[in-house]
Amino acid sequence: MPTGLIQSVSTLIVDMPFVRAHKLSRAVVTHQSYLVVQVWTSDGVVGTGEAVVPGGPWWGGEAVESMKALVDRYLAPQLIGLSVLDRNAAIARLDRVAFGNPVAKSALEVALWDAAGRLLGVPISTLLGGRVRDEIPCLWALGIGERDADVAEAQEKLEVRQHNMFKIKVGFAPPAEDFKRVIATAEAIGHPCSIDYNEALDASTALQYLPRLDGTLVEIIEQPVARANHAAMAAMAQRLDNPIMVDEGACSVADMGEVVRHRAADAVSLKLSKSGGIAKAQAIATLAHSAGIALYGGTALDSSIGAAASLQFFASLPALRWGCELIGPLLLTDYLTTEPLVYADFGVRVPTGPGIGLEIDPDKLKHYTRKD
Ligand code: MUC
Ligand code: MG
């Protein structure tokens, strides 16, 4: 039996351009940065994970530069000498040495799962009890922010049979203007769309506008108000037929507990990064699912590394009512893996290799590494 003792941990900041600017409520993403973390073991096996916050620290407070310092100085030394198979002990050590910082911890945690899978010759989904699906419907996020351009992009995606579900990013214009735009965009596309406000509305504005979505092609409403405002989320979940999805408001098991207690959502967007990795995301999913809250495969605009890891996790979940939105690899101009993820027939395939399922491309990593 291999031991998988961790001998060293390396970190790199990678910057990669997007094919087009992606507009979120408080950020315009033209380049995405990743902290790529690798654990190197006594058996020669290397495990890789990435830390990503969409468009910078506005989303969750962590930034690639701060995460690199935290991992190098405080988190990585905790893992030296532990086996990659001792993930529970590793997580306990990380949580003891640093409060919070789930995104930084997620990179290390996923790297441990990846290394464990490679050591045992199985994909992470096998370590999670096996996959219940081999491909997952994949939504496309429309983030140009102008009706005609967003509609044209949706039509291209439909024509090449890559995506037939769309999420319209919203929250950067005055509410009345935003609101008109999303209804017109969904109607011109002719398919049900979701919208993601990224916390942009206050409760009274949300309650003024969102009930008017009834009967339109706008269905799921993601995180319209501030993450801590469970009462407003609950009021909307009760009053509106549209499913209310929590994202920023469910970063931890404790957050999810509050959402359940307040009945503050119909669905939850699961992400490895905001939750501190696979084990904690799984605990959030179990709590949500057992409370009747639908599971959704979210993204933090992960690269092909994070998207492959997420697919391993999403493939193991009991139900994924609306599929996933792992579109980071398509928004980026390049892959960090030797093979791309396969997007076809309106879904994305779960890769089958060991660990995250794909191999890391060291030349690509080197090429995109930030040179200070
Ligand atoms: C978010 O909040 O969901 C993921 C997809 C996208 O368009 O934005 C991100 C972040
Ligand atoms: Mg969101």
Tab-separated table of C-alpha atoms and ligand atoms in Angstrom:
chain	number	residue	atom	x	y	z
A	1	MET	CA	0.000	0.000	0.000
A	2	PRO	CA	1.527	3.358	-0.974
A	3	THR	CA	1.986	5.822	1.873
A	4	GLY	CA	1.538	9.122	0.033
A	5	LEU	CA	3.513	11.145	2.560
A	6	ILE	CA	3.503	14.843	1.724
A	7	GLN	CA	7.060	16.062	1.199
A	8	SER	CA	6.388	19.532	-0.166
A	9	VAL	CA	3.650	21.902	-1.287
A	10	SER	CA	4.091	24.406	-4.134
A	11	THR	CA	1.924	27.384	-5.091
A	12	LEU	CA	1.705	29.401	-8.301
A	13	ILE	CA	-0.468	32.339	-9.299
A	14	VAL	CA	-1.812	31.854	-12.797
A	15	ASP	CA	-3.518	34.621	-14.826
A	16	MET	CA	-5.526	33.706	-17.895
A	17	PRO	CA	-7.518	35.929	-20.243
A	18	PHE	CA	-11.214	35.426	-20.998
A	19	VAL	CA	-12.589	35.189	-24.535
A	20	ARG	CA	-14.813	38.184	-23.678
A	21	ALA	CA	-15.477	40.396	-20.685
A	22	HIS	CA	-17.899	38.842	-18.171
A	23	LYS	CA	-19.975	41.358	-16.244
A	24	LEU	CA	-21.109	40.583	-12.687
A	25	SER	CA	-22.942	42.936	-10.314
A	26	ARG	CA	-19.758	44.518	-8.906
A	27	ALA	CA	-16.968	43.313	-11.219
A	28	VAL	CA	-16.097	42.997	-14.884
A	29	VAL	CA	-13.910	39.942	-15.419
A	30	THR	CA	-11.515	40.138	-18.376
A	31	HIS	CA	-8.836	37.869	-16.854
A	32	GLN	CA	-9.259	35.270	-14.153
A	33	SER	CA	-6.533	34.523	-11.615
A	34	TYR	CA	-6.015	31.163	-9.918
A	35	LEU	CA	-3.802	29.984	-7.101
A	36	VAL	CA	-2.657	26.542	-8.252
A	37	VAL	CA	-1.522	24.383	-5.331
A	38	GLN	CA	0.358	21.103	-5.731
A	39	VAL	CA	1.207	18.523	-3.064
A	40	TRP	CA	4.250	16.401	-3.834
A	41	THR	CA	4.415	12.951	-2.184
A	42	SER	CA	7.051	10.356	-1.279
A	43	ASP	CA	5.525	8.024	-3.912
A	44	GLY	CA	6.135	10.512	-6.717
A	45	VAL	CA	2.413	11.256	-6.975
A	46	VAL	CA	1.439	14.927	-7.296
A	47	GLY	CA	-2.020	16.223	-6.358
A	48	THR	CA	-3.327	19.529	-7.726
A	49	GLY	CA	-6.071	21.904	-6.632
A	50	GLU	CA	-6.908	25.524	-7.436
A	51	ALA	CA	-8.227	28.438	-5.426
A	52	VAL	CA	-10.461	30.797	-7.381
A	53	VAL	CA	-12.645	33.788	-6.554
A	54	PRO	CA	-14.652	35.086	-9.515
A	55	GLY	CA	-13.249	38.429	-10.601
A	56	GLY	CA	-11.285	39.099	-7.391
A	57	PRO	CA	-11.888	39.638	-3.683
A	58	TRP	CA	-15.301	41.345	-3.997
A	59	TRP	CA	-17.108	37.961	-4.013
A	60	GLY	CA	-15.798	36.409	-0.804
A	61	GLY	CA	-12.977	38.520	0.618
A	62	GLU	CA	-10.051	36.312	-0.385
A	63	ALA	CA	-7.637	37.249	-3.209
A	64	VAL	CA	-5.038	35.090	-4.991
A	65	GLU	CA	-2.203	37.132	-3.482
A	66	SER	CA	-3.488	36.804	0.090
A	67	MET	CA	-4.222	33.108	-0.413
A	68	LYS	CA	-0.679	32.469	-1.656
A	69	ALA	CA	0.781	34.104	1.449
A	70	LEU	CA	-1.558	32.175	3.756
A	71	VAL	CA	-0.887	28.820	2.095
A	72	ASP	CA	2.908	29.290	1.894
A	73	ARG	CA	3.386	30.628	5.396
A	74	TYR	CA	0.683	28.945	7.512
A	75	LEU	CA	-1.322	26.186	5.793
A	76	ALA	CA	1.207	24.186	3.747
A	77	PRO	CA	3.603	23.560	6.685
A	78	GLN	CA	0.714	21.837	8.524
A	79	LEU	CA	0.568	19.142	5.859
A	80	ILE	CA	4.226	18.146	5.623
A	81	GLY	CA	4.712	14.546	6.782
A	82	LEU	CA	0.968	13.719	6.701
A	83	SER	CA	-0.339	11.190	4.182
A	84	VAL	CA	-2.622	12.433	1.418
A	85	LEU	CA	-4.944	9.642	2.593
A	86	ASP	CA	-5.284	11.366	5.994
A	87	ARG	CA	-7.571	14.070	4.690
A	88	ASN	CA	-9.655	14.391	7.873
A	89	ALA	CA	-6.571	15.081	9.969
A	90	ALA	CA	-5.331	17.511	7.316
A	91	ILE	CA	-8.600	19.501	7.336
A	92	ALA	CA	-8.567	19.627	11.153
A	93	ARG	CA	-5.029	20.994	11.102
A	94	LEU	CA	-5.891	23.654	8.503
A	95	ASP	CA	-8.943	24.753	10.493
A	96	ARG	CA	-6.928	24.913	13.703
A	97	VAL	CA	-4.168	27.086	12.262
A	98	ALA	CA	-6.366	29.569	10.333
A	99	PHE	CA	-9.941	30.754	10.812
A	100	GLY	CA	-12.055	31.054	7.649
A	101	ASN	CA	-10.299	31.377	4.296
A	102	PRO	CA	-12.341	28.588	2.683
A	103	VAL	CA	-11.127	29.278	-0.832
A	104	ALA	CA	-7.428	28.958	0.077
A	105	LYS	CA	-8.177	25.774	2.036
A	106	SER	CA	-10.215	24.343	-0.850
A	107	ALA	CA	-7.144	24.305	-3.116
A	108	LEU	CA	-5.215	22.175	-0.616
A	109	GLU	CA	-8.176	19.948	0.151
A	110	VAL	CA	-8.863	19.223	-3.526
A	111	ALA	CA	-5.127	18.594	-4.080
A	112	LEU	CA	-5.321	15.912	-1.351
A	113	TRP	CA	-8.331	14.230	-3.005
A	114	ASP	CA	-6.561	14.391	-6.374
A	115	ALA	CA	-3.377	12.854	-4.937
A	116	ALA	CA	-5.365	10.147	-3.118
A	117	GLY	CA	-7.167	9.235	-6.346
A	118	ARG	CA	-3.901	9.089	-8.291
A	119	LEU	CA	-2.260	7.011	-5.573
A	120	LEU	CA	-5.131	4.480	-5.670
A	121	GLY	CA	-5.653	4.735	-9.447
A	122	VAL	CA	-9.290	5.892	-9.259
A	123	PRO	CA	-11.181	9.145	-9.978
A	124	ILE	CA	-12.329	11.230	-7.008
A	125	SER	CA	-15.939	10.231	-7.753
A	126	THR	CA	-15.006	6.646	-6.795
A	127	LEU	CA	-13.609	7.862	-3.468
A	128	LEU	CA	-16.960	9.639	-2.943
A	129	GLY	CA	-18.891	6.396	-3.313
A	130	GLY	CA	-19.207	6.363	-7.078
A	131	ARG	CA	-20.856	8.469	-9.756
A	132	VAL	CA	-24.572	8.428	-10.461
A	133	ARG	CA	-24.206	10.314	-13.756
A	134	ASP	CA	-21.500	10.485	-16.452
A	135	GLU	CA	-22.537	13.789	-17.944
A	136	ILE	CA	-24.248	16.832	-16.537
A	137	PRO	CA	-26.463	19.403	-18.324
A	138	CYS	CA	-24.525	22.659	-18.405
A	139	LEU	CA	-25.979	26.172	-18.365
A	140	TRP	CA	-24.252	29.133	-20.047
A	141	ALA	CA	-23.950	32.485	-18.246
A	142	LEU	CA	-24.682	35.523	-20.409
A	143	GLY	CA	-22.436	38.285	-19.110
A	144	ILE	CA	-21.984	40.766	-21.937
A	145	GLY	CA	-24.739	42.787	-20.313
A	146	GLU	CA	-26.450	44.005	-23.517
A	147	ARG	CA	-29.594	42.393	-24.784
A	148	ASP	CA	-28.729	41.896	-28.470
A	149	ALA	CA	-25.193	40.649	-27.834
A	150	ASP	CA	-26.361	38.272	-25.082
A	151	VAL	CA	-29.145	36.923	-27.310
A	152	ALA	CA	-26.700	36.394	-30.210
A	153	GLU	CA	-24.338	34.512	-27.887
A	154	ALA	CA	-27.189	32.300	-26.626
A	155	GLN	CA	-28.178	31.522	-30.212
A	156	GLU	CA	-24.600	30.483	-31.056
A	157	LYS	CA	-24.541	28.152	-28.039
A	158	LEU	CA	-27.873	26.620	-29.075
A	159	GLU	CA	-26.700	26.130	-32.669
A	160	VAL	CA	-23.568	24.214	-31.687
A	161	ARG	CA	-25.639	22.214	-29.142
A	162	GLN	CA	-23.384	23.280	-26.266
A	163	HIS	CA	-25.958	24.912	-23.978
A	164	ASN	CA	-29.739	25.207	-23.886
A	165	MET	CA	-30.096	26.753	-20.429
A	166	PHE	CA	-28.963	30.307	-19.755
A	167	LYS	CA	-28.302	32.527	-16.777
A	168	ILE	CA	-28.415	36.269	-17.288
A	169	LYS	CA	-26.053	38.238	-15.086
A	170	VAL	CA	-27.781	41.215	-13.545
A	171	GLY	CA	-27.362	43.836	-10.838
A	172	PHE	CA	-25.012	46.358	-12.446
A	173	ALA	CA	-27.651	48.796	-13.822
A	174	PRO	CA	-30.502	50.577	-12.009
A	175	PRO	CA	-33.117	47.936	-11.063
A	176	ALA	CA	-35.833	49.090	-13.492
A	177	GLU	CA	-33.414	49.054	-16.435
A	178	ASP	CA	-31.881	45.704	-15.455
A	179	PHE	CA	-35.291	44.238	-15.022
A	180	LYS	CA	-36.522	45.258	-18.484
A	181	ARG	CA	-33.315	43.930	-20.038
A	182	VAL	CA	-33.523	40.451	-18.504
A	183	ILE	CA	-37.173	39.921	-19.445
A	184	ALA	CA	-36.498	41.080	-23.026
A	185	THR	CA	-33.352	38.909	-23.256
A	186	ALA	CA	-35.143	35.768	-22.013
A	187	GLU	CA	-38.071	36.383	-24.357
A	188	ALA	CA	-35.803	36.868	-27.391
A	189	ILE	CA	-33.930	33.637	-26.550
A	190	GLY	CA	-37.217	31.805	-26.086
A	191	HIS	CA	-35.877	29.491	-23.377
A	192	PRO	CA	-36.336	29.643	-19.616
A	193	CYS	CA	-33.468	31.617	-18.070
A	194	SER	CA	-32.179	32.139	-14.572
A	195	ILE	CA	-30.830	35.439	-13.248
A	196	ASP	CA	-28.013	36.025	-10.753
A	197	TYR	CA	-28.021	39.342	-8.881
A	198	ASN	CA	-24.911	38.619	-6.781
A	199	GLU	CA	-26.555	40.374	-3.786
A	200	ALA	CA	-27.242	43.636	-5.678
A	201	LEU	CA	-30.769	44.422	-4.434
A	202	ASP	CA	-32.026	45.624	-1.085
A	203	ALA	CA	-35.010	43.735	0.291
A	204	SER	CA	-37.679	46.296	-0.581
A	205	THR	CA	-36.451	46.721	-4.170
A	206	ALA	CA	-36.356	42.928	-4.542
A	207	LEU	CA	-39.917	42.628	-3.267
A	208	GLN	CA	-41.010	45.495	-5.538
A	209	TYR	CA	-39.623	44.010	-8.763
A	210	LEU	CA	-39.165	40.249	-8.506
A	211	PRO	CA	-42.862	39.237	-8.165
A	212	ARG	CA	-43.331	40.730	-11.648
A	213	LEU	CA	-41.246	37.875	-13.078
A	214	ASP	CA	-44.201	35.559	-12.659
A	215	GLY	CA	-45.321	34.363	-16.089
A	216	THR	CA	-42.106	35.451	-17.863
A	217	LEU	CA	-39.320	33.207	-19.139
A	218	VAL	CA	-37.156	34.225	-16.175
A	219	GLU	CA	-37.341	31.308	-13.735
A	220	ILE	CA	-34.610	30.805	-11.101
A	221	ILE	CA	-33.635	33.920	-9.142
A	222	GLU	CA	-30.141	33.565	-7.640
A	223	GLN	CA	-29.001	35.539	-4.585
A	224	PRO	CA	-30.997	38.757	-5.174
A	225	VAL	CA	-30.146	40.247	-1.752
A	226	ALA	CA	-27.228	40.344	0.697
A	227	ARG	CA	-25.961	36.956	1.839
A	228	ALA	CA	-26.947	37.496	5.482
A	229	ASN	CA	-30.495	38.595	4.681
A	230	HIS	CA	-32.179	35.239	5.225
A	231	ALA	CA	-35.465	36.954	6.143
A	232	ALA	CA	-35.762	38.644	2.722
A	233	MET	CA	-34.755	35.423	0.923
A	234	ALA	CA	-37.418	33.569	2.944
A	235	ALA	CA	-40.082	36.177	2.109
A	236	MET	CA	-39.337	35.725	-1.589
A	237	ALA	CA	-39.193	31.934	-1.393
A	238	GLN	CA	-42.655	32.013	0.212
A	239	ARG	CA	-44.274	34.610	-2.037
A	240	LEU	CA	-42.856	33.784	-5.473
A	241	ASP	CA	-43.405	30.726	-7.648
A	242	ASN	CA	-39.919	31.269	-9.124
A	243	PRO	CA	-37.303	29.083	-7.411
A	244	ILE	CA	-35.033	31.194	-5.177
A	245	MET	CA	-31.414	30.006	-5.251
A	246	VAL	CA	-28.910	30.749	-2.503
A	247	ASP	CA	-25.240	31.156	-3.489
A	248	GLU	CA	-23.214	33.674	-1.423
A	249	GLY	CA	-25.542	32.885	1.515
A	250	ALA	CA	-24.463	29.218	1.666
A	251	CYS	CA	-20.682	29.092	1.941
A	252	SER	CA	-20.524	26.827	5.003
A	253	VAL	CA	-22.536	24.128	6.758
A	254	ALA	CA	-23.480	26.726	9.401
A	255	ASP	CA	-24.761	29.064	6.642
A	256	MET	CA	-26.752	26.214	5.130
A	257	GLY	CA	-28.216	25.490	8.561
A	258	GLU	CA	-29.461	29.100	8.732
A	259	VAL	CA	-30.942	28.844	5.231
A	260	VAL	CA	-32.807	25.675	6.242
A	261	ARG	CA	-33.961	27.192	9.545
A	262	HIS	CA	-35.367	30.276	7.757
A	263	ARG	CA	-36.658	28.276	4.733
A	264	ALA	CA	-34.697	30.913	2.818
A	265	ALA	CA	-34.192	29.097	-0.517
A	266	ASP	CA	-35.609	26.495	-2.879
A	267	ALA	CA	-32.196	25.634	-4.338
A	268	VAL	CA	-28.507	25.959	-3.469
A	269	SER	CA	-25.531	26.594	-5.747
A	270	LEU	CA	-22.712	24.285	-4.585
A	271	LYS	CA	-19.095	25.340	-5.148
A	272	LEU	CA	-15.909	23.671	-3.919
A	273	SER	CA	-14.077	26.975	-3.510
A	274	LYS	CA	-16.457	28.922	-1.268
A	275	SER	CA	-17.010	25.839	0.943
A	276	GLY	CA	-13.382	24.912	1.669
A	277	GLY	CA	-13.314	21.860	-0.592
A	278	ILE	CA	-15.148	18.661	-1.411
A	279	ALA	CA	-15.845	17.282	2.097
A	280	LYS	CA	-17.499	20.474	3.310
A	281	ALA	CA	-19.402	20.993	0.044
A	282	GLN	CA	-20.664	17.429	0.467
A	283	ALA	CA	-21.856	18.216	4.007
A	284	ILE	CA	-23.693	21.317	2.699
A	285	ALA	CA	-25.271	19.212	-0.064
A	286	THR	CA	-26.397	16.526	2.395
A	287	LEU	CA	-28.022	19.088	4.670
A	288	ALA	CA	-29.744	20.883	1.779
A	289	HIS	CA	-30.943	17.681	0.112
A	290	SER	CA	-32.340	16.285	3.343
A	291	ALA	CA	-34.252	19.556	3.887
A	292	GLY	CA	-35.783	19.377	0.395
A	293	ILE	CA	-33.597	22.159	-1.057
A	294	ALA	CA	-32.571	21.356	-4.648
A	295	LEU	CA	-28.857	20.995	-5.485
A	296	TYR	CA	-27.189	22.881	-8.332
A	297	GLY	CA	-23.616	22.604	-9.602
A	298	GLY	CA	-22.246	26.136	-9.329
A	299	THR	CA	-18.951	27.622	-10.475
A	300	ALA	CA	-16.548	30.289	-9.302
A	301	LEU	CA	-15.331	30.485	-12.926
A	302	ASP	CA	-13.002	27.556	-12.259
A	303	SER	CA	-10.379	26.588	-14.851
A	304	SER	CA	-10.318	23.064	-16.299
A	305	ILE	CA	-8.586	21.952	-13.056
A	306	GLY	CA	-11.317	23.185	-10.714
A	307	ALA	CA	-14.079	22.286	-13.166
A	308	ALA	CA	-12.811	18.681	-13.440
A	309	ALA	CA	-12.676	18.398	-9.637
A	310	SER	CA	-16.187	19.878	-9.369
A	311	LEU	CA	-17.485	17.386	-11.942
A	312	GLN	CA	-16.169	14.500	-9.836
A	313	PHE	CA	-18.163	15.872	-6.901
A	314	PHE	CA	-21.317	16.788	-8.839
A	315	ALA	CA	-21.334	13.312	-10.455
A	316	SER	CA	-21.637	11.753	-6.987
A	317	LEU	CA	-24.593	13.848	-5.746
A	318	PRO	CA	-28.001	12.212	-5.307
A	319	ALA	CA	-29.859	14.731	-7.511
A	320	LEU	CA	-28.957	17.799	-9.569
A	321	ARG	CA	-32.271	19.348	-10.541
A	322	TRP	CA	-30.857	21.975	-12.959
A	323	GLY	CA	-27.465	20.485	-13.792
A	324	CYS	CA	-24.397	22.686	-13.510
A	325	GLU	CA	-22.760	25.864	-14.835
A	326	LEU	CA	-19.091	24.832	-15.120
A	327	ILE	CA	-18.351	27.242	-17.948
A	328	GLY	CA	-15.002	28.623	-16.760
A	329	PRO	CA	-12.992	26.510	-19.234
A	330	LEU	CA	-15.093	27.906	-22.125
A	331	LEU	CA	-14.733	31.515	-20.973
A	332	LEU	CA	-10.957	31.127	-20.688
A	333	THR	CA	-8.805	31.261	-23.800
A	334	ASP	CA	-6.886	28.103	-22.784
A	335	TYR	CA	-6.853	24.946	-20.661
A	336	LEU	CA	-4.425	24.124	-17.851
A	337	THR	CA	-4.875	20.396	-18.541
A	338	THR	CA	-3.470	18.273	-21.371
A	339	GLU	CA	-7.015	17.437	-22.557
A	340	PRO	CA	-10.018	19.751	-22.612
A	341	LEU	CA	-13.293	18.968	-20.893
A	342	VAL	CA	-15.870	17.692	-23.391
A	343	TYR	CA	-18.932	19.925	-23.809
A	344	ALA	CA	-21.490	18.302	-26.144
A	345	ASP	CA	-25.229	17.722	-26.461
A	346	PHE	CA	-25.944	20.536	-23.977
A	347	GLY	CA	-23.896	18.927	-21.237
A	348	VAL	CA	-20.366	18.356	-19.974
A	349	ARG	CA	-18.836	14.897	-19.539
A	350	VAL	CA	-17.354	13.801	-16.238
A	351	PRO	CA	-13.690	12.933	-16.946
A	352	THR	CA	-12.714	9.351	-16.157
A	353	GLY	CA	-8.981	9.457	-15.349
A	354	PRO	CA	-7.585	9.158	-11.808
A	355	GLY	CA	-7.949	12.006	-9.312
A	356	ILE	CA	-9.694	14.993	-10.875
A	357	GLY	CA	-9.880	12.936	-14.070
A	358	LEU	CA	-7.572	15.068	-16.241
A	359	GLU	CA	-3.786	15.533	-16.368
A	360	ILE	CA	-2.203	18.881	-15.538
A	361	ASP	CA	-0.180	20.461	-18.361
A	362	PRO	CA	3.082	21.688	-16.769
A	363	ASP	CA	3.996	23.795	-19.833
A	364	LYS	CA	0.676	25.637	-19.709
A	365	LEU	CA	1.071	26.195	-15.976
A	366	LYS	CA	4.508	27.671	-16.589
A	367	HIS	CA	3.317	29.785	-19.500
A	368	TYR	CA	0.491	31.434	-17.514
A	369	THR	CA	2.336	31.767	-14.201
A	370	ARG	CA	2.469	35.382	-13.037
A	371	LYS	CA	5.970	36.826	-13.310
A	372	ASP	CA	6.461	39.523	-10.704
B	1	MUC	C1	-21.607	33.463	-9.204
B	1	MUC	O1	-21.938	34.189	-8.285
B	1	MUC	O2	-22.389	32.571	-9.508
B	1	MUC	C2	-20.394	32.059	-11.667
B	1	MUC	C3	-20.884	32.121	-12.928
B	1	MUC	C4	-20.990	33.453	-13.227
B	1	MUC	O3	-21.403	33.932	-14.256
B	1	MUC	O4	-20.620	34.186	-12.164
B	1	MUC	C5	-20.051	33.356	-11.199
B	1	MUC	C6	-20.251	33.692	-9.789
B	2	MG	MG	-23.999	33.224	-8.069
